[in-house]
Amino acid sequence: MAKSRFEYVKNYELPDPLLPNAYIVVRVDGRGFHKFSDAHNFEKPNDQRALDLMNAAARAVMDEFVDVVLAFGQSDEYSFLMRRSANVYSRRRSKINSTVASIFTSAYVFNWAKFFPGAELLYPPTFDSRVVLYPGEKEVRDYFSWRQADTHINNLYNTCFWALVHDGQTTREANKTLQGTNSKDKNELLFSRFNVNYNDIAPYFRKGSVLVRVDPNPVPVVLLEAEDADDSGSETPEAALASAVEKRLSVEAKGEEAAGPKQAGGSAMPTTGAHGKKAKPYEGTSGEVVVLHEDIIRNPFWRARPWLLA
Amino acid sequence: MAKSRFEYVKNYELPDPLLPNAYIVVRVDGRGFHKFSDAHNFEKPNDQRALDLMNAAARAVMDEFVDVVLAFGQSDEYSFLMRRSANVYSRRRSKINSTVASIFTSAYVFNWAKFFPGAELLYPPTFDSRVVLYPGEKEVRDYFSWRQADTHINNLYNTCFWALVHDGQTTREANKTLQGTNSKDKNELLFSRFNVNYNDIAPYFRKGSVLVRVDPNPVPVVLLEAEDADDSGSETPEAALASAVEKRLSVEAKGEEAAGPKQAGGSAMPTTGAHGKKAKPYEGTSGEVVVLHEDIIRNPFWRARPWLLA
Amino acid sequence: MAKSRFEYVKNYELPDPLLPNAYIVVRVDGRGFHKFSDAHNFEKPNDQRALDLMNAAARAVMDEFVDVVLAFGQSDEYSFLMRRSANVYSRRRSKINSTVASIFTSAYVFNWAKFFPGAELLYPPTFDSRVVLYPGEKEVRDYFSWRQADTHINNLYNTCFWALVHDGQTTREANKTLQGTNSKDKNELLFSRFNVNYNDIAPYFRKGSVLVRVDPNPVPVVLLEAEDADDSGSETPEAALASAVEKRLSVEAKGEEAAGPKQAGGSAMPTTGAHGKKAKPYEGTSGEVVVLHEDIIRNPFWRARPWLLA
Amino acid sequence: MAKSRFEYVKNYELPDPLLPNAYIVVRVDGRGFHKFSDAHNFEKPNDQRALDLMNAAARAVMDEFVDVVLAFGQSDEYSFLMRRSANVYSRRRSKINSTVASIFTSAYVFNWAKFFPGAELLYPPTFDSRVVLYPGEKEVRDYFSWRQADTHINNLYNTCFWALVHDGQTTREANKTLQGTNSKDKNELLFSRFNVNYNDIAPYFRKGSVLVRVDPNPVPVVLLEAEDADDSGSETPEAALASAVEKRLSVEAKGEEAAGPKQAGGSAMPTTGAHGKKAKPYEGTSGEVVVLHEDIIRNPFWRARPWLLA
């Protein structure tokens, strides 16, 4: 009664649905984490406790959103991929975006003590987030390649920078030392001056963290390695490879066949992606989440998990 | 280099600026707080610790965003009003929305132990949020009226409901008892059965919480009361009133005068709102935040703080 | 049957409602009209037939949309103001925008022969359009001031330019002659060289065209002139003025009173704006459209038509 | 100067770019064409002059937008497909949408006399339009299938309806006669009662109109027919088919190879789609537009023109 008189203001809440069937990426970014990491004495260039905490926060997002099939994190940022058919919250942009930001933040603060035992959390850290749509598989792959390439570049720089600082340079001097250097120069510097082979550094730091659900029907590793060969273009065409590829193609063909009638059925929002031998649709519910620190730029990672982009 | 090859994916992050000079309201809502309040044994119908914690979280948002001039909270929700000229984050919708959600969430978890000493936080609570634009003052006032009217309705119901339950009814029975009752019936029930005069219940619970910055140049109370008189339509034309109104109008006229040349200057986003004797523009920075529990549906609250809608 | 299988694609048509109660301005712009005017030998600097045709096209838009209360045109562009409460097509942006563009275009081509008798239309002219929202009255007034100020600037320049060209200069020379000149210089040039007093040029060309619906309850002109006095600030406070203003205020006060209860009723989209003696709400249907060529930057135009911004 | 004071209002024109690399479909719809076709005595159920005029208007759109690779029309509507890489007007939604509506409208009115010689255009017809994005090829195909299936359904109905009316039924009676009938019933009715075999009716009316640019490097028809065979699944696996498919695949493979390095180059907005033997990128400029009246639901149409969805 008294209520209804004002209720018209709800009409100003306009709809903001995301384009159906486009891939949804949500990226969470730390706000003021340079200061935050200083205030909490994060180890440089990488503090494993802090990264573990980020991973725990990302895991909380994946536990809540079954549509999130992949997450990639580095430093103070995390990107989440929702499968294209996701219909969570009717794909409302603001709802999805703010909920992801809130879950991530909440889990970060909640789990602080677990990952930083004995270190007090001095003030509440915060994150912002954004939603980006990608219409096709290529863009999604390139998005994650972009983030992992960025990880590489940043980590190589930071590794050099902090080696110099720990060695006695001021931060200004270290900056100057690195100015104008390329990747090769930096690798060289690490090796010649600090006897560090960059490639020996933990993949955790070099590659960032990848969270994916465990596949119930994994593709044999031998097959994946064979497939990857076609990327570099330099592998010899061994019989093993040939047969592996052949097997792989036949697996995919069966998958397509199985999925065919379903697509022909013409549901507006296909909720399935066929993969593996049984071409069983991905239900979005299965799958324990695991943390990996491996390459997601090249093909094998994606070929082993066809449901990610299905 | 390797980076730039993928960097094009940034082009898919489309701009989402909010309409300039419209009022921005951000409403934060608890997700699954029925369950959360049960799990943490919130007192019913109102748990002051929980409301204090909500207020602390809201205060954190206001500490961060000087453009937030007003906040209103009840139960597990909070609404924030940004002055229309706010240009924070270039008015990017997703950035504002996610940041508010994150700050609120983070402060809530961070401050839990302070407000719930001895009570363990069992799992991380989360909030979603949305941004709503209002073009005019009337809609903003009606928005906050809507939320406070809702507070009244909910609290009256809950007060009855939990009185019945504490008195021995099951929740189902209590629901049934209240079915079809209007406000008068509920007031009657409280009084006749529990000897409770609803109006004696703490304004905190009846009115919700209002956070505003302290005004450096407050308008005298006598003036405000006089002004408010014209709302009810029952006023006597006292000399005191007449002179108060007159004084008030002359204050406003001076304010307009002072602001005039500035507006004539034609800045796209007027960042000031004149008020008070000195007609000094509101800078968005001043002002300690105070918590009130008073009526924001009628005029006096707003008349005393002309800068809120300036 | 066969149909429904594909019908899901309709789900990709996302909603695009405009913010309620914000003023809607639609601006139509000619595409490639420099070339078009050359091809059709438009008189320079102004071709009245072409402007009359533009006005006819604008009138067609106003005939179709009763919510359009005002239109302003110059050269090859036209701006339409829809009252803030307009709910046409549920305020769908694309629908409104494309329909205005199409009506305008269609009427332009349809009426060509009427305004250019004997001159063949060589190819179909086209227009694009955009929708802009303004939350407040000030911005709407400033929008139309912007367009009329632009009219003045362009027309003064073009008048000089074509005078020089008709006098024998090449277009390049004329451009150079005018480079760096201000308004005063151009007025001087017209007067000293061509014996033209710019202010004697037809208001049609200097002010552009204003289309408004005739007001059924016009405010007396004497009153409006008095009101306008407060703009320049230099008028003497004559008794006539004082009483006119007083009368005016009492008219407005009555209007507000009458409208008051309606607003208090709290409809989400107030469809009325009170004005004039009877404070009768503007229904959006009444009113023959008239073409004016007068100042819309200063107050009198707007004060005489309070329903425009109501 | 005077100008700049108001120019801030331009800031209210917010950006509205379409998601990059998604397919753009613009659908133009006649407004009030039932009345328009009556007023201008269109022949029923189909007036070829009117359809020819629609096609001419659609052609004008394609002449203007080289990014429009396909258009499909029926009755008073037309759909335009822009290739996904289109960057016209920086993909601004309102600009694209209003321009298409205006071009179509203008060409319709401009060309009226040519297609309706001797028949006066009584009033200006208008169209609205909307932009819809589709992330993938499947949705685009399904969109056009949706429109062509709709053509079939409507035309079958209208053919029966007007046959009955021309035979003496009132429109109400004809409606009633057809109520509850399915496709088979209607075919039967046409044949038994009017001796009309529906499939003998001109494809123009049964299939609608398809506008495509002529392919400079057409794929041999034999190949296309062979390819189509895999749709129904019932064809015998002839040697001819096998070899045709093989040839086709090798053509495509070459195309991919050629395009590969380009894509690897990672331009944000690939502006090319390889097809045909030379794998020459589609430039968007080539190609005379032809009108077809053929099936676009099944594969051959699309397989013969791989650049449409490239």
PDB file of C-alpha atoms in Angstrom, chain A residues 51 88 97 207 223:
ATOM      1  CA  LEU A  51      49.257 -17.238  -4.840  1.00  0.00           C
ATOM      2  CA  VAL A  88      23.226 -18.772 -14.781  1.00  0.00           C
ATOM      3  CA  ASN A  97      29.902  -9.780 -12.424  1.00  0.00           C
ATOM      4  CA  LYS A 207      53.097 -20.284 -16.006  1.00  0.00           C
ATOM      5  CA  LEU A 223      47.663 -38.996 -28.266  1.00  0.00           C
TER       6      LEU A 223
END
